[in-house]
Every structure is written in structure tokens, then in C-alpha cells.
PDB file of C-alpha atoms in Angstrom:
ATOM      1  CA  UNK F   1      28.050  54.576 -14.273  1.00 72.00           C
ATOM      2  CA  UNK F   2      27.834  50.755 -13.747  1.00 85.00           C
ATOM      3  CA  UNK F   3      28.744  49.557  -9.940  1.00 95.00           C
ATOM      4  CA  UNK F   4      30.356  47.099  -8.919  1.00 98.00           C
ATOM      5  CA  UNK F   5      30.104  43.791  -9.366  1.00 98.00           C
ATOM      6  CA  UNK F   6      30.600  40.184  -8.308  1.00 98.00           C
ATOM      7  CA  UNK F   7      30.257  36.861  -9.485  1.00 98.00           C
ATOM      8  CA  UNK F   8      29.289  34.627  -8.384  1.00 98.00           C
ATOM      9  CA  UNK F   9      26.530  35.712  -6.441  1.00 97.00           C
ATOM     10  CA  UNK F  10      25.976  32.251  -4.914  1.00 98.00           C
ATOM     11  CA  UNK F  11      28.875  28.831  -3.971  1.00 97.00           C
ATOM     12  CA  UNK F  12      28.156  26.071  -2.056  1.00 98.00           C
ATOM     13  CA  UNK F  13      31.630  23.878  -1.057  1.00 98.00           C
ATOM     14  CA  UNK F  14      32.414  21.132   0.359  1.00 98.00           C
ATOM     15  CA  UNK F  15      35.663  21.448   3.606  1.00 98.00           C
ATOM     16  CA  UNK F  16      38.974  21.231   1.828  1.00 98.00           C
ATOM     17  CA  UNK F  17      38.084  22.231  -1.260  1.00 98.00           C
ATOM     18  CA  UNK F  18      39.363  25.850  -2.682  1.00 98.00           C
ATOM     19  CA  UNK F  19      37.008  28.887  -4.168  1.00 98.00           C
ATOM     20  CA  UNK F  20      37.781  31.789  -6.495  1.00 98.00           C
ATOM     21  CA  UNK F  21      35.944  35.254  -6.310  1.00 98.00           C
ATOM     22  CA  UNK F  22      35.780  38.044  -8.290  1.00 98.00           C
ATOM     23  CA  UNK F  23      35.136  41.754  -8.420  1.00 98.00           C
ATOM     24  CA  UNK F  24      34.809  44.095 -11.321  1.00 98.00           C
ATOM     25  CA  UNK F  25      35.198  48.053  -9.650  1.00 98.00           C
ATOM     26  CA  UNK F  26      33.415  50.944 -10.679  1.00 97.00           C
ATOM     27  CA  UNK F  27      35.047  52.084 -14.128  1.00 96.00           C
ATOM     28  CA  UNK F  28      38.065  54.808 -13.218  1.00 94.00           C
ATOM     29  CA  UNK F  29      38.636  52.907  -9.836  1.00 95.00           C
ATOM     30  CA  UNK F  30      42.094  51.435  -8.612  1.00 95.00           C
ATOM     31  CA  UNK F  31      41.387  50.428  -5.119  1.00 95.00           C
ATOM     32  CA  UNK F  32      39.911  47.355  -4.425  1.00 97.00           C
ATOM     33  CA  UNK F  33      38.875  46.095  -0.908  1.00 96.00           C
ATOM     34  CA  UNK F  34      37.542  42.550   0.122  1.00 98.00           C
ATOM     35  CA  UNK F  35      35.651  42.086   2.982  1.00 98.00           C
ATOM     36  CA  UNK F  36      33.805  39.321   4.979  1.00 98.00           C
ATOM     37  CA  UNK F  37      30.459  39.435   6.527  1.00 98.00           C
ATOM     38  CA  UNK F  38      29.055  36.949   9.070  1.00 97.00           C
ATOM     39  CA  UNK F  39      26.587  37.236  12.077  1.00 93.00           C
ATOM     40  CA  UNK F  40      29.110  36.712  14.624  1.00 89.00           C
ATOM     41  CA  UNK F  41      31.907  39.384  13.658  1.00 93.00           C
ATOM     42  CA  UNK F  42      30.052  41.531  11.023  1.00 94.00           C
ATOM     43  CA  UNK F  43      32.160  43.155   8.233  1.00 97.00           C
ATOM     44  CA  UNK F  44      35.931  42.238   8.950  1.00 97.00           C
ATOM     45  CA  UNK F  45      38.666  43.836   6.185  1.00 96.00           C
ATOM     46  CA  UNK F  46      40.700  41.246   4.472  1.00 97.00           C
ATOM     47  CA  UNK F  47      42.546  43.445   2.133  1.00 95.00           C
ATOM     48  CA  UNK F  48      43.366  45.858  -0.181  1.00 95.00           C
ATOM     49  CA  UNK F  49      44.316  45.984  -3.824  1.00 95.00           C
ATOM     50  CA  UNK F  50      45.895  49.014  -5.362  1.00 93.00           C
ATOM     51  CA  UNK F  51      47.506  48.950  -9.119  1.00 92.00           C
ATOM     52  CA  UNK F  52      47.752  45.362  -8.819  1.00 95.00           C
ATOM     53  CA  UNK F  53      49.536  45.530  -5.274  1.00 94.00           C
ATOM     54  CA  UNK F  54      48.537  44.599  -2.133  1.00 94.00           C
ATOM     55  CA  UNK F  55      48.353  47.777  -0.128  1.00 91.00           C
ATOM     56  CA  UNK F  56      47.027  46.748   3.582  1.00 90.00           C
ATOM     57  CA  UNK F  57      46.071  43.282   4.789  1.00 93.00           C
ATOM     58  CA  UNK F  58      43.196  42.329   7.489  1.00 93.00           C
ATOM     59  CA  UNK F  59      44.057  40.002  10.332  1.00 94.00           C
ATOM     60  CA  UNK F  60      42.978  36.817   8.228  1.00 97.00           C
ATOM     61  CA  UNK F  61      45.125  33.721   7.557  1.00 97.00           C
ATOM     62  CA  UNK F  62      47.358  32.864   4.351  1.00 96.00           C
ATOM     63  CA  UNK F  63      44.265  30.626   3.330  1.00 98.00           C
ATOM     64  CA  UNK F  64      43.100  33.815   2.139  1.00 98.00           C
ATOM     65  CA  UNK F  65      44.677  35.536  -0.761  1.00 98.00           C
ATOM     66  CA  UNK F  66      43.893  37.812  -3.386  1.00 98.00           C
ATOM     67  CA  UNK F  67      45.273  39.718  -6.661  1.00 98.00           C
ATOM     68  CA  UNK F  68      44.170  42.321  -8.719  1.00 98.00           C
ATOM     69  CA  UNK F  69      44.604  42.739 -12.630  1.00 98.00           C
ATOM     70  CA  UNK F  70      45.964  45.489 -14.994  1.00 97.00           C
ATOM     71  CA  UNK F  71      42.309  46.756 -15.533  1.00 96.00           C
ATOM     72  CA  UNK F  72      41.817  46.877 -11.848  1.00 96.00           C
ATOM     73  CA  UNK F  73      39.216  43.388 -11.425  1.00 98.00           C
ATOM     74  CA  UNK F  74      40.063  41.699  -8.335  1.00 98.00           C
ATOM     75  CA  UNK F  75      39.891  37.629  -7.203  1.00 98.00           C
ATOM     76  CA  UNK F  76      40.128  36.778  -4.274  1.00 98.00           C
ATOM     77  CA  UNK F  77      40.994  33.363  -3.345  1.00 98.00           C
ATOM     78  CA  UNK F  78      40.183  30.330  -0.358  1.00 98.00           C
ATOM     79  CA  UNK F  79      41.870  27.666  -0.232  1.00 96.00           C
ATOM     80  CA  UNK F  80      41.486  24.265   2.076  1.00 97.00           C
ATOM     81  CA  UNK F  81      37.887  25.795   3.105  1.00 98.00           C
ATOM     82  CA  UNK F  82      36.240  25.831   6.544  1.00 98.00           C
ATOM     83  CA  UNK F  83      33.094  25.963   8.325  1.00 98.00           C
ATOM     84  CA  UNK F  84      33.977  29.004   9.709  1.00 97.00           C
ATOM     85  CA  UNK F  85      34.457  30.147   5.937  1.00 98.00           C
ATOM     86  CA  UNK F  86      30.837  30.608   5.378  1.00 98.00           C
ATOM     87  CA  UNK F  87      29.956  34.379   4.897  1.00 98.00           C
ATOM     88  CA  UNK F  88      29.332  37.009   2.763  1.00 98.00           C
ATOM     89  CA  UNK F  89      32.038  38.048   0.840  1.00 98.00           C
ATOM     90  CA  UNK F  90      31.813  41.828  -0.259  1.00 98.00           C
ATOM     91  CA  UNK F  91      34.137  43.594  -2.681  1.00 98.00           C
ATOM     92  CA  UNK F  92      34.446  47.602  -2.664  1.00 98.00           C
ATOM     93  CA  UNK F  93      35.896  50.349  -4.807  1.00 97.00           C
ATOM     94  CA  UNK F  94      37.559  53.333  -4.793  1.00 94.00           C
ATOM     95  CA  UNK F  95      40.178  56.083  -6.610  1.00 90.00           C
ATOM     96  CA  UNK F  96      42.632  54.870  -4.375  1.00 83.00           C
ATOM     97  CA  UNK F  97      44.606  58.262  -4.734  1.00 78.00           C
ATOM     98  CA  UNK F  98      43.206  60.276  -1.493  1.00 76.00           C
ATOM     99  CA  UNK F  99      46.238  61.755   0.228  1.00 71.00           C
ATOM    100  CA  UNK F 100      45.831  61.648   4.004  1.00 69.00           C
ATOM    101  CA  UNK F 101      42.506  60.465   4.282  1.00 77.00           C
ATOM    102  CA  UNK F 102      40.106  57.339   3.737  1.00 83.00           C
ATOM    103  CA  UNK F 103      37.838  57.544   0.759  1.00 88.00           C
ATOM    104  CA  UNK F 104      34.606  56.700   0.223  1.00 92.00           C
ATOM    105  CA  UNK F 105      34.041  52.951  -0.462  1.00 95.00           C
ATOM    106  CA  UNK F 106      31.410  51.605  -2.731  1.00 97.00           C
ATOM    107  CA  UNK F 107      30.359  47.696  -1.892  1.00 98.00           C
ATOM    108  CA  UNK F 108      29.357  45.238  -4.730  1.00 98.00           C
ATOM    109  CA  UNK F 109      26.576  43.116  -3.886  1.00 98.00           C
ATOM    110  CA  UNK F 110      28.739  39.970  -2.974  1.00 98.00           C
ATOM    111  CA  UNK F 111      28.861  36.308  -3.205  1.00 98.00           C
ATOM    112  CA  UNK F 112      27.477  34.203  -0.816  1.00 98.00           C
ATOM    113  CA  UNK F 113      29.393  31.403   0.420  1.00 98.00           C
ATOM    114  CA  UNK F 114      28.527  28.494   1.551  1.00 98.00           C
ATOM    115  CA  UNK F 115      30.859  25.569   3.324  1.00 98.00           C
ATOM    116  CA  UNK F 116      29.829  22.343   3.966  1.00 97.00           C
TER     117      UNK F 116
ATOM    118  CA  UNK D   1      42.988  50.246  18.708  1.00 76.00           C
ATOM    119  CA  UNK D   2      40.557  51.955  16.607  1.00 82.00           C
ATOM    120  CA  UNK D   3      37.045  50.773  17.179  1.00 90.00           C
ATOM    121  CA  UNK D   4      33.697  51.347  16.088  1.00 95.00           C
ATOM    122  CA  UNK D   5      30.329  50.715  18.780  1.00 97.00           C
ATOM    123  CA  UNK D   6      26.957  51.321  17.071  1.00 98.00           C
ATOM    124  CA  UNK D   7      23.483  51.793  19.559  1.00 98.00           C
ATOM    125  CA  UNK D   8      20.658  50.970  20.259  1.00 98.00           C
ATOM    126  CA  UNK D   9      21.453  47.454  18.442  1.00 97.00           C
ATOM    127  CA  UNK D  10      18.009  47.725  17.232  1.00 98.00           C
ATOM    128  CA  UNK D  11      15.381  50.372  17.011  1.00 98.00           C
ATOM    129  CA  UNK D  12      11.349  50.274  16.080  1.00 98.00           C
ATOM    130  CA  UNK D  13      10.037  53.166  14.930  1.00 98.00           C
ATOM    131  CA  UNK D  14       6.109  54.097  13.857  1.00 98.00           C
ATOM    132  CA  UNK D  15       5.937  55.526  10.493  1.00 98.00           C
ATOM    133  CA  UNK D  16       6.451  59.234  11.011  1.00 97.00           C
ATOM    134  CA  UNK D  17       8.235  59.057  14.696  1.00 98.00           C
ATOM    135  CA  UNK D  18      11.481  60.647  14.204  1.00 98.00           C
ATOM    136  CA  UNK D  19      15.101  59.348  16.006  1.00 98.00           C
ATOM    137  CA  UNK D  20      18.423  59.091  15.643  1.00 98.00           C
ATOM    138  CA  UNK D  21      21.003  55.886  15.834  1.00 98.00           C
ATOM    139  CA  UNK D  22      24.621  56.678  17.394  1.00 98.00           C
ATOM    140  CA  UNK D  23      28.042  55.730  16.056  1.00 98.00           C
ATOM    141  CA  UNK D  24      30.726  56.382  18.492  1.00 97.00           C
ATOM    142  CA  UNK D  25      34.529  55.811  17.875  1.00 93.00           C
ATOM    143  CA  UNK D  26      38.125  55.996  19.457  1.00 90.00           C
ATOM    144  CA  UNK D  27      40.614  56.461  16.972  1.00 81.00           C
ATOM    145  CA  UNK D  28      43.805  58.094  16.991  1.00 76.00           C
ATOM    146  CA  UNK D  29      43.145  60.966  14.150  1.00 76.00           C
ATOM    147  CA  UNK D  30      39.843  60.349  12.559  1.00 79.00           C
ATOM    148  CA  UNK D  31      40.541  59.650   8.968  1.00 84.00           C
ATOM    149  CA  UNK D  32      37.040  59.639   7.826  1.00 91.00           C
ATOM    150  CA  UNK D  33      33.439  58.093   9.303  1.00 94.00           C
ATOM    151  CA  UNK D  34      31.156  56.366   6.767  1.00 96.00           C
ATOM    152  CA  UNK D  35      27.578  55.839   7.241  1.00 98.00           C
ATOM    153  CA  UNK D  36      25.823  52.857   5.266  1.00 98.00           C
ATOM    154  CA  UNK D  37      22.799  50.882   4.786  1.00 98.00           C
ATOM    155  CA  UNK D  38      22.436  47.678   4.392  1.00 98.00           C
ATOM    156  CA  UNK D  39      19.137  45.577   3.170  1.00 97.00           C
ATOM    157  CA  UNK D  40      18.907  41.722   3.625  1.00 94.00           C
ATOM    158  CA  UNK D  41      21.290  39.631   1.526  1.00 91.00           C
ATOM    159  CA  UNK D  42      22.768  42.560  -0.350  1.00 95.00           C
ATOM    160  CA  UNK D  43      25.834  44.451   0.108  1.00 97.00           C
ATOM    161  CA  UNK D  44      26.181  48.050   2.430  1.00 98.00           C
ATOM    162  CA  UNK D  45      24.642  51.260   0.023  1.00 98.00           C
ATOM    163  CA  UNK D  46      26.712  54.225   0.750  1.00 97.00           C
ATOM    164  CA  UNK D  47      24.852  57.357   2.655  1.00 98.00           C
ATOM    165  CA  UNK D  48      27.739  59.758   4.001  1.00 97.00           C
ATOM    166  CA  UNK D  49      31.103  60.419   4.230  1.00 95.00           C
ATOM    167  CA  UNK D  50      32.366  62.827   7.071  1.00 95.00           C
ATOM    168  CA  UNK D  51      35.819  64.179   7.269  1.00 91.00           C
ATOM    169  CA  UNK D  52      35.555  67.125  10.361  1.00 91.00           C
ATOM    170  CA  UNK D  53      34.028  67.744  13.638  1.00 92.00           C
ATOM    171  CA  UNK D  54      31.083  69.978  13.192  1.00 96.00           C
ATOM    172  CA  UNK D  55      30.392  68.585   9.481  1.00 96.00           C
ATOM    173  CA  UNK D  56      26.735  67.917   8.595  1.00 98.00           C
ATOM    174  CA  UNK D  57      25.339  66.611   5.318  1.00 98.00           C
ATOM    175  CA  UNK D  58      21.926  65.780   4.357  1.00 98.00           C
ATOM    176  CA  UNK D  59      19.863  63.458   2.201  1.00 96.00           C
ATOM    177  CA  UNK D  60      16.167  63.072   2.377  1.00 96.00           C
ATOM    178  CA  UNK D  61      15.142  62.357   5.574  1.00 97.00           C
ATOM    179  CA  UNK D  62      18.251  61.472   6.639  1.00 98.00           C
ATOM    180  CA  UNK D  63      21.024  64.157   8.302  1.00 98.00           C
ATOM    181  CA  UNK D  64      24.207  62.354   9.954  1.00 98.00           C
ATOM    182  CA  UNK D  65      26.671  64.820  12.212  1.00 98.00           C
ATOM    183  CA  UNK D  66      29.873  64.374  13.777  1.00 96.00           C
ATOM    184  CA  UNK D  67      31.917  65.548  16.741  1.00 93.00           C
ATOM    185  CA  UNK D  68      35.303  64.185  17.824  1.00 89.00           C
ATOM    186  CA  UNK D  69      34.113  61.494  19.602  1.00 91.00           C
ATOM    187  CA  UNK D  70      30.631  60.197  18.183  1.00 95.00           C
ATOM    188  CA  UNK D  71      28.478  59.986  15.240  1.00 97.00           C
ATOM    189  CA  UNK D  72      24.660  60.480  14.572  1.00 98.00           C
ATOM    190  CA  UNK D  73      22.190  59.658  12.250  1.00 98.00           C
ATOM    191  CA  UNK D  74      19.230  61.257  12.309  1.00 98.00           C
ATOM    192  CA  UNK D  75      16.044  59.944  10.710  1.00 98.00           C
ATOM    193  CA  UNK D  76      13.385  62.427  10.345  1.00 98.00           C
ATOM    194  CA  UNK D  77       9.622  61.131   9.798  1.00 98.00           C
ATOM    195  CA  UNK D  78      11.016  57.554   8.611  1.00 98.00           C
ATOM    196  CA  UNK D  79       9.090  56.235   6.096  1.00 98.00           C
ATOM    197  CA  UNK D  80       8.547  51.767   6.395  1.00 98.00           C
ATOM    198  CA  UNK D  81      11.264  51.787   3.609  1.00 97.00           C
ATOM    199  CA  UNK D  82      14.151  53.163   5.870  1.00 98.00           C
ATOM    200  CA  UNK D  83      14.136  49.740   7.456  1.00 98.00           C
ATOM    201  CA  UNK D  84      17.426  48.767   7.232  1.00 98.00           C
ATOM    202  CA  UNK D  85      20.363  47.826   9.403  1.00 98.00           C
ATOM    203  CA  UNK D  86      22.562  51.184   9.258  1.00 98.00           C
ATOM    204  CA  UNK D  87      26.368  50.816   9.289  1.00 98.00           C
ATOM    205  CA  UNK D  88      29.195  53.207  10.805  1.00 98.00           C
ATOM    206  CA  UNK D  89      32.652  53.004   9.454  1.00 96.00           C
ATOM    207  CA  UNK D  90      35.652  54.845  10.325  1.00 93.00           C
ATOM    208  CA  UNK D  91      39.392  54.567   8.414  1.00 86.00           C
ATOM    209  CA  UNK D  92      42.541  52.598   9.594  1.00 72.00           C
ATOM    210  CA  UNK D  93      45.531  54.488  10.693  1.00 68.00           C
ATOM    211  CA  UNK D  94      48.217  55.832   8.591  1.00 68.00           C
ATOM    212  CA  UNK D  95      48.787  53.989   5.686  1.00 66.00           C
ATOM    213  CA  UNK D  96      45.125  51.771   5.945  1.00 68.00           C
ATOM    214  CA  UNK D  97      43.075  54.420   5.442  1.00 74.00           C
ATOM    215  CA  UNK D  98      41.397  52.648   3.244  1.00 84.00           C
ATOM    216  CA  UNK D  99      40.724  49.456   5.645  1.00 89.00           C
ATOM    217  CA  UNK D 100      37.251  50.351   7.393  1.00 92.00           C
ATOM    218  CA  UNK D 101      36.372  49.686  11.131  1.00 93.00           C
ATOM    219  CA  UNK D 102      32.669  48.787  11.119  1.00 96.00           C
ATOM    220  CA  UNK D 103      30.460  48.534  13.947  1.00 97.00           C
ATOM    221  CA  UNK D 104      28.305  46.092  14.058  1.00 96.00           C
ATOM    222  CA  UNK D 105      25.363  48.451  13.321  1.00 98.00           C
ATOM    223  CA  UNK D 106      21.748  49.297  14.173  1.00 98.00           C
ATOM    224  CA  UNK D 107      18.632  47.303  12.786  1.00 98.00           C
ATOM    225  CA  UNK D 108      16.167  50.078  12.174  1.00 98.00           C
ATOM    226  CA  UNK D 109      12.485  48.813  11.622  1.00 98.00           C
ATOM    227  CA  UNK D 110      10.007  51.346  10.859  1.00 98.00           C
ATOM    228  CA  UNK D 111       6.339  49.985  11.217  1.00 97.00           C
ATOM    229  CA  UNK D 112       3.374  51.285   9.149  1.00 96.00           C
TER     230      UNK D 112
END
């Protein structure tokens, strides 16, 4: 079974300008997850897609949105970019349907972004 | 708040010199504690998932355990290809189960 995957794998941007991600889950999976990575805070949850809904949101602000298709692929969007917006931006899977537990996430190998 | 503390920060092994890294967590009902790895510019591989107190699983030289309060990993005659940084998550409360807490995880480096 193919993992997941992310394109594209490297963006350099200039402040102000806006950036578009995106994530293709593992085939069968509804729940997608987007997550940033830096030195400073490590991996921080932005949020969660599940049958094209946003089920939970991180602690991130509304420059950071995201949506999610019929066939479960996920963008994620950045708009009026940052310095502080440079990271690693990792996308995970999963069934989505565990009842009253977390299930096992599965990370894509992310997209690199770089502001300057 | 749930959170997630990961020691030693960093750990060098010799090839062969068994230890084991420590996740330890305070969260009201644990939902689930995932171990990772993670290699230089690519994104975390998954290792375990852990649901219980008292639940073990295994996978080469690797064995992670839990208890209600802490995590371990345990890395039996490490090999210079477990170098890694190793990543503990645990699930978000009620309805975020599936928004992980990491810690900010251990950098293993095993030397030949």
C-alpha cells in the first residue's frame, strides 16, 4: 500500500505572499492531520480533516487554513506568510473511525518551507 | 493540560550497549501513546501504538512498555542505524483524540 504523500517537498517565499500544500492519505483513510515542525516548538497540531470537515483545530492563527476533498486529499493553506512560518510541514493519516480512542497516525514525508 | 516530556534529550550509545529512552505524560485518561522515529529531513516512521498500562509490544531490537504515568523504549544491542531522534505521542482529550501531544524527543546516536 502506497503512503502518504506530499507535494511539494520543497517552497521558498517571500513575507506576504500565500502557499498551498497538499497531502494525498494512505488509500482507505479519512482522517487527515497537519502538523508543523520547527526546532524551537517541535511537532505542534494544526488540524484535523475528517470527510471533508474540520474535526479539531491546533492553537494556530486564521492565517492557517485547510480543507479536505471528497477522495480524502488534503491542502492546507498560508496566507500573508511569516518568518516564523518557516518549518516543516507534515501531513498524517488515519481511518478516522476509532471510537474512544486515538489511532495510529501515519506521517507523509512533508514539505519544507521556507520564508524569506 | 496534557503534556508530553521526553529524556535524556540526547543519548550516545556504542554499538551493542543496550538502554532505554523515557516518555512520561500527564493526561487526564490516556487515549493512546505513540512511539516514532524520525531521520533528518524526513517525516516521523511509526514504531508503536499503546493503549493499556502493562501493554508491551516488540519489534526487532526495540520493546516500548507503558504504565500509567510513563513510557519506555528499550533498545537492545542498537545497531549505528537506530540513530534517530525517537518521538513520544499521546492523544488529545475527548473529542481530539486524534490531535497528538509530542514531546520534543530523544536524539539517539549509536557509534560504531
Amino acid at each position: 500500500k502506497a503512503g502518504v504523500t506530499q507535494t511539494p517537498r520543497y517552497l521558498i517565499k517571500t513575507r506576504g505572499q500565500q502557499v498551498t500544500l497538499s497531502c494525498s492519505p494512505i488509500s482507505g483513510h479519512r482522517s487527515v492531520s497537519w502538523y508543523q515542525q520547527t526546532p524551537g516548538q517541535g511537532l505542534q497540531f494544526l488540524f484535523e480533516y475528517f470527510s471533508e470537515t474540520q474535526r479539531n483545530k491546533g492553537n494556530f492563527p486564521g492565517r492557517f487554513s485547510g480543507r479536505q476533498f471528497s477522495n480524502s486529499r488534503s491542502e492546507m493553506n498560508v496566507s500573508t506568510l511569516e518568518l516564523g512560518d518557516s518549518a516543516l510541514y507534515l501531513c498524517a493519516s488515519s481511518y478516522g473511525s476509532r471510537i474512544g480512542g486515538s489511532e495510529t497516525q501515519y506521517f507523509g514525508p512533508g514539505t519544507r518551507l521556507l520564508v524569506l | 493540560e496534557d503534556q508530553v516530556t521526553q529524556s535524556p534529550e540526547a543519548l550516545r550509545l556504542q554499538e551493542g550497549e543496550s538502554s532505554s529512552l523515557n516518555c512520561s505524560y500527564t493526561v487526564s485518561g490516556l487515549r493512546g501513546l505513540f512511539w516514532y522515529r524520525q531521520d533528518p529531513g524526513k517525516g516521523p516512521e511509526f514504531l508503536f501504538t499503546l493503549y493499556s498500562a502493562g501493554e508491551e509490544k516488540e519489534k526487532e531490537r526495540l520493546k516500548a512498555t507503558l504504565t500509567k504515568k510513563e513510557s519506555f523504549l528499550h533498545i537492545t544491542a542498537p545497531k549505528p542505524e537506530d540513530s534517530a531522534t525517537y518521538l513520544c505521542a499521546v492523544g488529545g482529550y475527548g473529542g481530539a483524540t486524534n490531535k497528538l501531544i509530542f514531546g520534543t524527543g530523544t536524539l539517539l546516536a549509536v557509534q560504531p
